[in-house]
C-alpha positions as YAML, in Angstrom:
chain: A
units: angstrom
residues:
- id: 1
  name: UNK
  ca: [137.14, -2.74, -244.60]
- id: 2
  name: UNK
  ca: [140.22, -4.22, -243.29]
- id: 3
  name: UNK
  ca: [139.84, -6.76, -239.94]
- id: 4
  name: UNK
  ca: [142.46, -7.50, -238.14]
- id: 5
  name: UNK
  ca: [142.82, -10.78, -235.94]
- id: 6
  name: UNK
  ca: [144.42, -12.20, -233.06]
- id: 7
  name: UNK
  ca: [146.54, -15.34, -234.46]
- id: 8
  name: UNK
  ca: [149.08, -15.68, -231.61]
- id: 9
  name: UNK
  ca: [147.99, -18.93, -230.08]
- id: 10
  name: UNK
  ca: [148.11, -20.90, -233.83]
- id: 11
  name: UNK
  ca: [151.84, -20.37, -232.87]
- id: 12
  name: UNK
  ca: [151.86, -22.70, -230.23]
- id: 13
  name: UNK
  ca: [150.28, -26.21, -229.92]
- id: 14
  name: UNK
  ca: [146.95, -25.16, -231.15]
- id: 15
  name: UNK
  ca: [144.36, -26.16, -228.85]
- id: 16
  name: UNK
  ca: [141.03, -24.32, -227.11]
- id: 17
  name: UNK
  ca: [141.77, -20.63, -227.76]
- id: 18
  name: UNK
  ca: [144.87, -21.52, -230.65]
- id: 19
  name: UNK
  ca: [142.05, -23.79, -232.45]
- id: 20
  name: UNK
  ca: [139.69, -20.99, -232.67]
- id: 21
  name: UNK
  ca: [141.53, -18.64, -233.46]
- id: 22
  name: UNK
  ca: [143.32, -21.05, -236.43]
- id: 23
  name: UNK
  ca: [139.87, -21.62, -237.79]
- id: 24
  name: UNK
  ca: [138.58, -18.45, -237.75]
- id: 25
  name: UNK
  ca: [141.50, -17.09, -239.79]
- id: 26
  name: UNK
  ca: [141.28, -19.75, -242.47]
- id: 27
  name: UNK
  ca: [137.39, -18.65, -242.93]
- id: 28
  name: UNK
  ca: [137.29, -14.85, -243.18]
- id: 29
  name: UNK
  ca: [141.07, -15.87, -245.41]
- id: 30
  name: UNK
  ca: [138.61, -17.61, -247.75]
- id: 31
  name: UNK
  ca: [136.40, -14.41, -247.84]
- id: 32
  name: UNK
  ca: [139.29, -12.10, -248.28]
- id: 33
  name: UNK
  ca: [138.94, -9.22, -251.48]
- id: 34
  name: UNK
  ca: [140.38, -6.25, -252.09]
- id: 35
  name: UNK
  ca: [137.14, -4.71, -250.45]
- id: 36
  name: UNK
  ca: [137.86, -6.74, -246.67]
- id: 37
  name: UNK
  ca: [141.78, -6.94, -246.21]
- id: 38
  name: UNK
  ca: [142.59, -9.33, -243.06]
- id: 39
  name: UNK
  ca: [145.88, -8.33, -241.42]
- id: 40
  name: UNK
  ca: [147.27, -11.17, -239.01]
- id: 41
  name: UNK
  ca: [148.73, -10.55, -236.04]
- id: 42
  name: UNK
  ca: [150.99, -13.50, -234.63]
- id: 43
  name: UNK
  ca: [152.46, -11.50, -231.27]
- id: 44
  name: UNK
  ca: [149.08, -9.60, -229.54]
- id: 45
  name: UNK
  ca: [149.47, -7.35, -227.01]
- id: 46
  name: UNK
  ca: [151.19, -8.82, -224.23]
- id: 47
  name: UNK
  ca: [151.07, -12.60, -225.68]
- id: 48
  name: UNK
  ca: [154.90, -12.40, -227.33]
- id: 49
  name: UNK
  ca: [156.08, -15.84, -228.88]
- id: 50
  name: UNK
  ca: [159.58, -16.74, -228.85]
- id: 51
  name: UNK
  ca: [158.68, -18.20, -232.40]
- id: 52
  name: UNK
  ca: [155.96, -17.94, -234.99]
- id: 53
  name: UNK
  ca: [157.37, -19.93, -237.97]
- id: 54
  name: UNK
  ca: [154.22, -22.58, -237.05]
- id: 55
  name: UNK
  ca: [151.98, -19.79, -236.81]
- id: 56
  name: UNK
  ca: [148.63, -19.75, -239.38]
- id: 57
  name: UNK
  ca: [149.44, -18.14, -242.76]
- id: 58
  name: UNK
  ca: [148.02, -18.33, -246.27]
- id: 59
  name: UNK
  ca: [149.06, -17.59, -249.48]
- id: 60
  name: UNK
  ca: [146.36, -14.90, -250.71]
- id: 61
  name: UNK
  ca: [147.49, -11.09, -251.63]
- id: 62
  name: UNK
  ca: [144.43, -9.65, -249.43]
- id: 63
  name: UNK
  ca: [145.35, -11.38, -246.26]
- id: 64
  name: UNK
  ca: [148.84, -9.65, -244.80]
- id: 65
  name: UNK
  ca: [150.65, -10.67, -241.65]
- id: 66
  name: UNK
  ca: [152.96, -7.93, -240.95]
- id: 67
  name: UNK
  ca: [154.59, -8.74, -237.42]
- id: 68
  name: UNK
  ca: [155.30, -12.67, -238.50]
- id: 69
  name: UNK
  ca: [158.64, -12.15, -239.23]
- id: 70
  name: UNK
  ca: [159.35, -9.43, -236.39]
- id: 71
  name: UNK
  ca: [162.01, -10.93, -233.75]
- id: 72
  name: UNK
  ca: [160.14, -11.36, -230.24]
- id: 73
  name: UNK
  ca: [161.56, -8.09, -228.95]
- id: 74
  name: UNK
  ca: [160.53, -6.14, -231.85]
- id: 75
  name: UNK
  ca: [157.27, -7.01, -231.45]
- id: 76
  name: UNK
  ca: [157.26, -6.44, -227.66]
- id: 77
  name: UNK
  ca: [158.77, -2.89, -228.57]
- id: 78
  name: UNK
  ca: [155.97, -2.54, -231.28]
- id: 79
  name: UNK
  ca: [152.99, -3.04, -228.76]
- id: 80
  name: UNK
  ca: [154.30, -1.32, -226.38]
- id: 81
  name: UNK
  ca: [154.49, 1.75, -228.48]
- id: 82
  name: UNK
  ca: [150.84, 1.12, -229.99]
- id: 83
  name: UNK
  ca: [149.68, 0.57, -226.35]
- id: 84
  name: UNK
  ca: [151.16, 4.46, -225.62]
- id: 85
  name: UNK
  ca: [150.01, 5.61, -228.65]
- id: 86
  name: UNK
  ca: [152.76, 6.42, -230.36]
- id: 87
  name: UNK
  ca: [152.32, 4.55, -233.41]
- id: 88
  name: UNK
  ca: [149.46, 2.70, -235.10]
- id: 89
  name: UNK
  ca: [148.29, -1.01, -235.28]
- id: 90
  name: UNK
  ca: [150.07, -2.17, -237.98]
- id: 91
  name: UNK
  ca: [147.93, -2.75, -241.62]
- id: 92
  name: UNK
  ca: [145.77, 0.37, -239.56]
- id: 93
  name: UNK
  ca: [142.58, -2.27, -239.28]
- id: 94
  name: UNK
  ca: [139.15, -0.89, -238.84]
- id: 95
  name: UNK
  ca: [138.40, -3.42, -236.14]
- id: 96
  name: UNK
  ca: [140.91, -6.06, -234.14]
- id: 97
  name: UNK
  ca: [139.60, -9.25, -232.94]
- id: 98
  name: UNK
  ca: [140.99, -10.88, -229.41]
- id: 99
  name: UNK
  ca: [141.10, -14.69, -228.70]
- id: 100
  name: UNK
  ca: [144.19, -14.40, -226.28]
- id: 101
  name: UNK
  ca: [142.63, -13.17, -223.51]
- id: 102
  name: UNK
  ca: [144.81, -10.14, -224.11]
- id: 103
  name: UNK
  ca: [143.05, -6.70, -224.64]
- id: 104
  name: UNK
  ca: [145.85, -4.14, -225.34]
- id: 105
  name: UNK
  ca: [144.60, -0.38, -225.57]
- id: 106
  name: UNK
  ca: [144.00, -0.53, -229.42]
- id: 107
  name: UNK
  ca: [142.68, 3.30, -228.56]
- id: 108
  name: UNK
  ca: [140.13, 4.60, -232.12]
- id: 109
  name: UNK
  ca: [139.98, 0.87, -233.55]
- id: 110
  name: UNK
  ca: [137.26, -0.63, -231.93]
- id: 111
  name: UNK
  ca: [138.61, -4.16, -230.42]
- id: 112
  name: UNK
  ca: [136.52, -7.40, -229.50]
- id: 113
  name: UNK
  ca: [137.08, -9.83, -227.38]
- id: 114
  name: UNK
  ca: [136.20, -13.81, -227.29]
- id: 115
  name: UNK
  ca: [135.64, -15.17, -224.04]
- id: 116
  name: UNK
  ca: [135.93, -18.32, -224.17]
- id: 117
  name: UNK
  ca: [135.29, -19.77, -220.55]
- id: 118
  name: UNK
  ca: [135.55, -18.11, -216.68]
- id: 119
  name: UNK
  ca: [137.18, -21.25, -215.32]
- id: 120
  name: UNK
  ca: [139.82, -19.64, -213.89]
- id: 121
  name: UNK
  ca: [137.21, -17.36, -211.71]
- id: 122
  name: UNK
  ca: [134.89, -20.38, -211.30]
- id: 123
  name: UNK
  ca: [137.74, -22.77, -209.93]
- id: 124
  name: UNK
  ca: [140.31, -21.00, -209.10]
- id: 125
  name: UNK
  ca: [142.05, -24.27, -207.72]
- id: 126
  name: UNK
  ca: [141.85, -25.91, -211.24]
- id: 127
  name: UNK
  ca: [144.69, -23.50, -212.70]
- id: 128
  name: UNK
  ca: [147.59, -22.45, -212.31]
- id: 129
  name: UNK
  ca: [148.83, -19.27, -210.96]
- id: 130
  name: UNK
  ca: [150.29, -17.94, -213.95]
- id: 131
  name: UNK
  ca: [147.09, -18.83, -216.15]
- id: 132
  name: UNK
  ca: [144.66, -17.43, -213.73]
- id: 133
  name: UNK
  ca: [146.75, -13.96, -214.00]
- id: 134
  name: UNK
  ca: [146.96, -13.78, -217.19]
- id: 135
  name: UNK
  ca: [143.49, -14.30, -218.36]
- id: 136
  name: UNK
  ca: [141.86, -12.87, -214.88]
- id: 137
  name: UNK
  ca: [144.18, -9.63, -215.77]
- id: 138
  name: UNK
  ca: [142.75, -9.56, -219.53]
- id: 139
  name: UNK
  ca: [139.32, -9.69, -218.87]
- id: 140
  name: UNK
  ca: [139.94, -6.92, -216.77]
- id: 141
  name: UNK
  ca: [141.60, -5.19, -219.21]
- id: 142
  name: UNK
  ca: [138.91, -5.83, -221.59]
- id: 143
  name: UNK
  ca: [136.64, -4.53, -219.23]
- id: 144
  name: UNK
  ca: [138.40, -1.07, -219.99]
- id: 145
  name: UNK
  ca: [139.59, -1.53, -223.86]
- id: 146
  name: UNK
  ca: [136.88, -3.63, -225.35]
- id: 147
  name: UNK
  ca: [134.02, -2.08, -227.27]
- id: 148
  name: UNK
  ca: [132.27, -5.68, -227.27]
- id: 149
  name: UNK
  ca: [132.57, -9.15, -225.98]
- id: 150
  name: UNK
  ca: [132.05, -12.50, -227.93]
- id: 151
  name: UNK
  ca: [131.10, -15.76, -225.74]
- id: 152
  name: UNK
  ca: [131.01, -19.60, -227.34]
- id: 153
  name: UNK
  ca: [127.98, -20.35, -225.04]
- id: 154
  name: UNK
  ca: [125.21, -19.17, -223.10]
- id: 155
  name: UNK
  ca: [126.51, -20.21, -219.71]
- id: 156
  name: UNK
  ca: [130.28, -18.06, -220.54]
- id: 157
  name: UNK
  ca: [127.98, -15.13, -221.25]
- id: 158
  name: UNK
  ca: [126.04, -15.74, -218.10]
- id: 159
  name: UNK
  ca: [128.69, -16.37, -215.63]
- id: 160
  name: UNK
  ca: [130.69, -12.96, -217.35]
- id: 161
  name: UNK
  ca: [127.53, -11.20, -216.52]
- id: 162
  name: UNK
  ca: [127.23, -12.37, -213.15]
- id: 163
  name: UNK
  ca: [130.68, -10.93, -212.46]
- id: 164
  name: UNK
  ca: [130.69, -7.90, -214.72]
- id: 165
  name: UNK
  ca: [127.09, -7.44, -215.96]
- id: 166
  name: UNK
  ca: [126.96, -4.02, -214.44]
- id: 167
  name: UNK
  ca: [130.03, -2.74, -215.53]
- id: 168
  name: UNK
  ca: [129.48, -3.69, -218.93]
- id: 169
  name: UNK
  ca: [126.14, -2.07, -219.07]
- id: 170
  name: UNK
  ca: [127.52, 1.26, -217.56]
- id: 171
  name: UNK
  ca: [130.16, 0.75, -220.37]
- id: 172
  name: UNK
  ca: [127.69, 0.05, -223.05]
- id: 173
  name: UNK
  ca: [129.59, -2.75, -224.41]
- id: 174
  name: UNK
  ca: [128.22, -4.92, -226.78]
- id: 175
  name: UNK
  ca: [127.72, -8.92, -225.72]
- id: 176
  name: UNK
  ca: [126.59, -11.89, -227.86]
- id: 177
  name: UNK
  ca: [126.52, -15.47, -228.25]
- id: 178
  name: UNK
  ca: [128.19, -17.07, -231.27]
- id: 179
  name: UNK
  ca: [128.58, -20.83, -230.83]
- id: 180
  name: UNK
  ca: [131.21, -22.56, -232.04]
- id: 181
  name: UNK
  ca: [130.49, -24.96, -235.20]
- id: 182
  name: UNK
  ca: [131.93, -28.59, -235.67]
- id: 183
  name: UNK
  ca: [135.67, -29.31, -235.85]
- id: 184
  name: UNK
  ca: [134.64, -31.68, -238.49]
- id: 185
  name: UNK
  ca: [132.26, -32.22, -241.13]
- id: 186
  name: UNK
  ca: [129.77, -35.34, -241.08]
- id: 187
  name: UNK
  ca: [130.61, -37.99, -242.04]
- id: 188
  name: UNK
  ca: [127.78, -40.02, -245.12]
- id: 189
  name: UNK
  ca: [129.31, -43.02, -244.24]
- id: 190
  name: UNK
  ca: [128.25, -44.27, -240.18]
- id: 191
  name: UNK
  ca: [131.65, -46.20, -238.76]
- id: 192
  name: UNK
  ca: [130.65, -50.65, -238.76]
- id: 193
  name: UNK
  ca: [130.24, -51.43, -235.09]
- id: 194
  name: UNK
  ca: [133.64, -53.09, -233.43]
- id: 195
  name: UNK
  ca: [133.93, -54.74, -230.39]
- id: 196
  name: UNK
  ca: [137.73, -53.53, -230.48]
- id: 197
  name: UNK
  ca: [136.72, -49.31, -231.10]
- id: 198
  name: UNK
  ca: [138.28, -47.77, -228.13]
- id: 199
  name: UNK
  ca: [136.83, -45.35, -225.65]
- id: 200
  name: UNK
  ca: [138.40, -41.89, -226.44]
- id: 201
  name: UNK
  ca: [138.95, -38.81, -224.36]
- id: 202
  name: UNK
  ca: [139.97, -35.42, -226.05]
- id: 203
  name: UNK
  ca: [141.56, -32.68, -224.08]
- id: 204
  name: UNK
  ca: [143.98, -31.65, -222.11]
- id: 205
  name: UNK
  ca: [145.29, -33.08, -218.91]
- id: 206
  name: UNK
  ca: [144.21, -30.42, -216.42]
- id: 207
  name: UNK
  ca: [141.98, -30.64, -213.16]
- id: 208
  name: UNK
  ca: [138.66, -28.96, -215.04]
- id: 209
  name: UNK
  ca: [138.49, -31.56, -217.40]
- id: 210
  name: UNK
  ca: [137.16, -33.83, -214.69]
- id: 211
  name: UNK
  ca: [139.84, -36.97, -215.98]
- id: 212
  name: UNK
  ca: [139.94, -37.80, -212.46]
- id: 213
  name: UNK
  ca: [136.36, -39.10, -212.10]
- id: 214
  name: UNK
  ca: [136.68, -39.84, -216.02]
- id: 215
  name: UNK
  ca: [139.83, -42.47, -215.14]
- id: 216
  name: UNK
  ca: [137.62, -43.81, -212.06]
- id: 217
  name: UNK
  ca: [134.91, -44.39, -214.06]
- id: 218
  name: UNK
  ca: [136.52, -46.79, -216.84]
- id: 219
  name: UNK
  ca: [138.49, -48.63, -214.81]
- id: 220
  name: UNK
  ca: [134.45, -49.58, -212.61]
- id: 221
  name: UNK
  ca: [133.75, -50.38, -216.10]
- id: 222
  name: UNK
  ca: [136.71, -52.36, -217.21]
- id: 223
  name: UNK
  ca: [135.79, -54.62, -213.91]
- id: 224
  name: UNK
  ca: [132.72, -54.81, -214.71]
- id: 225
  name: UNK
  ca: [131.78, -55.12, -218.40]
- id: 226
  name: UNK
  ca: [131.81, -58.14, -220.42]
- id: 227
  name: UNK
  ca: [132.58, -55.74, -223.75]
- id: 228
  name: UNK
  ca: [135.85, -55.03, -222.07]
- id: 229
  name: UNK
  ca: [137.29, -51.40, -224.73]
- id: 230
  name: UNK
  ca: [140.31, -49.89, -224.06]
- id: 231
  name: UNK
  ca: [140.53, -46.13, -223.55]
- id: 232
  name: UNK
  ca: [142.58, -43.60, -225.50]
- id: 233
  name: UNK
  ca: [143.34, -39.84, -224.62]
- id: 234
  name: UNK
  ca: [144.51, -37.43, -227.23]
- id: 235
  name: UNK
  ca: [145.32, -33.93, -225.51]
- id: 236
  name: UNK
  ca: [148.50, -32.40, -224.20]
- id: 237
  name: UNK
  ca: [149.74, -32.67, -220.24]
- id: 238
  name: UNK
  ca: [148.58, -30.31, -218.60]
- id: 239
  name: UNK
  ca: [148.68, -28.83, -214.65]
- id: 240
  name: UNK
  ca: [147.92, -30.04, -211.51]
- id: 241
  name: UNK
  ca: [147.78, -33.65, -212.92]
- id: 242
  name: UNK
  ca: [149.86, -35.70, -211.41]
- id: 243
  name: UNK
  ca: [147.93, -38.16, -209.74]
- id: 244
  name: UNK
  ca: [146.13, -38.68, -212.88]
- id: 245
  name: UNK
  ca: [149.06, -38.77, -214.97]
- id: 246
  name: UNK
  ca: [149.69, -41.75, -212.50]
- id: 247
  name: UNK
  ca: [146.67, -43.55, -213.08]
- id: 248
  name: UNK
  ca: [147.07, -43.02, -216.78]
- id: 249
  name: UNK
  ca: [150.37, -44.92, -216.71]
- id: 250
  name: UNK
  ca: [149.29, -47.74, -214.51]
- id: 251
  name: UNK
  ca: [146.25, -48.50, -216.36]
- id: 252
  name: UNK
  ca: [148.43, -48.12, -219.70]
- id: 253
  name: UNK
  ca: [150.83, -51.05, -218.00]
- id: 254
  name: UNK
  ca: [147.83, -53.15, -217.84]
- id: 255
  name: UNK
  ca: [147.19, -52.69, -221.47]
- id: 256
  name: UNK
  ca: [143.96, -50.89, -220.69]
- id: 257
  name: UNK
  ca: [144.85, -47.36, -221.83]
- id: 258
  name: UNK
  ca: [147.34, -45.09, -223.97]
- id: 259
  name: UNK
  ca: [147.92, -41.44, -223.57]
- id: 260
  name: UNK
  ca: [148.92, -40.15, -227.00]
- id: 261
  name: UNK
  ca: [149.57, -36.41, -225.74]
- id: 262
  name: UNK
  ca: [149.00, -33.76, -228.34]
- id: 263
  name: UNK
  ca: [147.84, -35.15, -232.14]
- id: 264
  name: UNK
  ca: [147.16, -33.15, -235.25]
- id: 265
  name: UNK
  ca: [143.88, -32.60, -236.83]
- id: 266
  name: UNK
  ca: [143.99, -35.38, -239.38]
- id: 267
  name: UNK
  ca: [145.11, -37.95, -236.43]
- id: 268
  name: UNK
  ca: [142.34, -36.64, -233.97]
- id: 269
  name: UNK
  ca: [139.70, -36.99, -236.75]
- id: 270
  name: UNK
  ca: [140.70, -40.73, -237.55]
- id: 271
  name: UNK
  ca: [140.73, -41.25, -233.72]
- id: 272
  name: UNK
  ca: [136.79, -39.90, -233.61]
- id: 273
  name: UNK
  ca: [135.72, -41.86, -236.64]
- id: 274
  name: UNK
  ca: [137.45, -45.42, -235.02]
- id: 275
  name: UNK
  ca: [136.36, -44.38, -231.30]
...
C-alpha cells in the first residue's frame, strides 16, 4: 500500500494544522516498509509554498517526497494538471491524506480530509478574510472530493454535521473521531513547587483564543494576589490583535509579562515543565 500525505504546512512555522501534520508524518515514517510506501507531498493542491527547504523529511528509502525540490510554479503547474486529470498524483498513492484544508480533485485515489476546527463558520469575526476563504472554500471542496472526513474532537464533528450532516449522508462519506494524543510524553519526575514558575499561555495571538479576557484576567490577579507570577506567552502574532498586542507590551513594561512569539518544540516543552 502506498499513503500519501499532506506535509505542506511543516513548511511554514509549524503550528495547529503544520503540527499535525509534522507528527503524523514522523509516525507512519517510523512504520514505513517496502509493503506501506509514504510519499510526501510538501505543495497540496492549492496550498503552494514559496519554499520547502524547512519542510518535514526523513532519511528512510520507503518514505519518498517527490515535489520537495519542485520550484513553486512547477508544482502549481503539477496540480493543476492532476486536478484536470491529465496526469497522476505523483508516487500514484492508494489513498492521500488532507490537513490543509485543501481538497484538490484527487479523482480514483480516495482522499481524506482532517478537520480540524469550524471557527471560521462559528466566528466569522475572529478571522480574517483571507483565512475564512480559504478553509470555508476547502471544506466545500471536500464536500465534493472527499471520500471521508477526520475530526480531532467530538464537538468539530458535531458542528460539521450541523452544517453539512445531510450532504454528507447523501454523499455517503465516511466521518470519525480520532483525538489528538499529547505533544509530549510524561514526565516520572513532577516539577518542585516555585513561587517564581510563571503563568504560561500557548498559542497564537488571534481573537478565538480568548487572550483578551485571558490578559484581563491576570492583570485582576496580579492586583490581587499575594503569590504575585509573571505570565509568559509562547505563540506567533496573529490577526485582529492589536489591542491585545497592546496590553501585552504594557504589562511586559511593568515587568509582569513577556511575549516570546513563536518557540520550537524543545523550548515550548522546557517552558511547560517550568510553568
Amino acid at each position: 500500500m502506498k499513503i500519501g500525505l499532506d506535509v505542506s504546512q511543516t513548511c511554514v512555522e509549524t503550528t495547529g494544522c503544520g503540527w499535525i501534520a509534522n507528527e503524523l508524518a514522523s509516525a507512519f515514517s517510523d512504520i514505513a516498509t517496502s509493503d506501506r510506501k509514504i510519499i510526501l507531498y510538501h505543495y497540496f493542491g492549492t496550498w503552494i509554498n514559496s519554499d520547502t527547504a524547512s519542510g518535514f523529511s526523513v532519511n528512510n528509502e520507503h518514505v519518498v517526497s517527490p515535489l520537495k525540490e519542485s520550484s513553486p510554479v512547477a508544482a502549481k503547474h503539477i496540480w493543476e494538471s492532476i486536478e484536470d486529470g491529465r496526469s497522476e498524483l505523483p508516487g500514484t498513492p492508494d489513498i492521500v491524506h488532507s490537513n490543509n484544508f485543501s481538497a484538490p480533485n484527487t479523482h480514483k485515489t480516495p482522499l481524506v480530509m482532517t478537520v480540524h476546527d469550524l471557527a471560521f463558520w462559528d466566528m466569522p469575526e475572529a478571522t480574517t478574510e483571507t483565512n475564512r476563504n480559504v478553509c470555508q472554500d476547502g471544506v466545500l471542496n471536500a464536500l465534493e472530493q472527499a471520500d471521508a472526513f477526520i475530526f480531532p474532537s467530538v464537538f468539530s464533528q458535531r458542528r460539521f454535521l450541523h452544517y453539512f450532516g445531510k450532504i454528507v449522508s447523501n454523499n455517503n462519506q465516511l466521518h470519525t473521531v480520532i483525538p489528538w494524543a499529547a505533544r509530549f510524553e510524561p514526565t516520572e519526575t513532577p516539577s518542585q513547587y516555585s513561587c517564581d514558575a510563571p503563568w504560561l499561555f500557548v498559542g497564537s495571538l488571534e481573537p478565538r483564543k480568548n487572550i483578551k479576557n485571558i490578559l484581563h484576567a491576570f492583570e485582576l490577579y496580579r492586583s490581587r494576589s499575594v503569590q504575585k507570577r509573571n505570565l509568559l506567552i509562547a505563540g506567533p502574532t496573529g490577526w485582529k490583535t492589536n489591542k491585545e498586542t497592546a496590553h501585552i507590551e504594557s504589562l511586559t513594561k511593568r515587568g509582569w509579562a513577556k511575549h516570546l512569539g513563536y518557540v520550537d518544540n524543545e523550548t515550548l516543552k522546557s517552558l511547560y515543565q517550568e510553568a
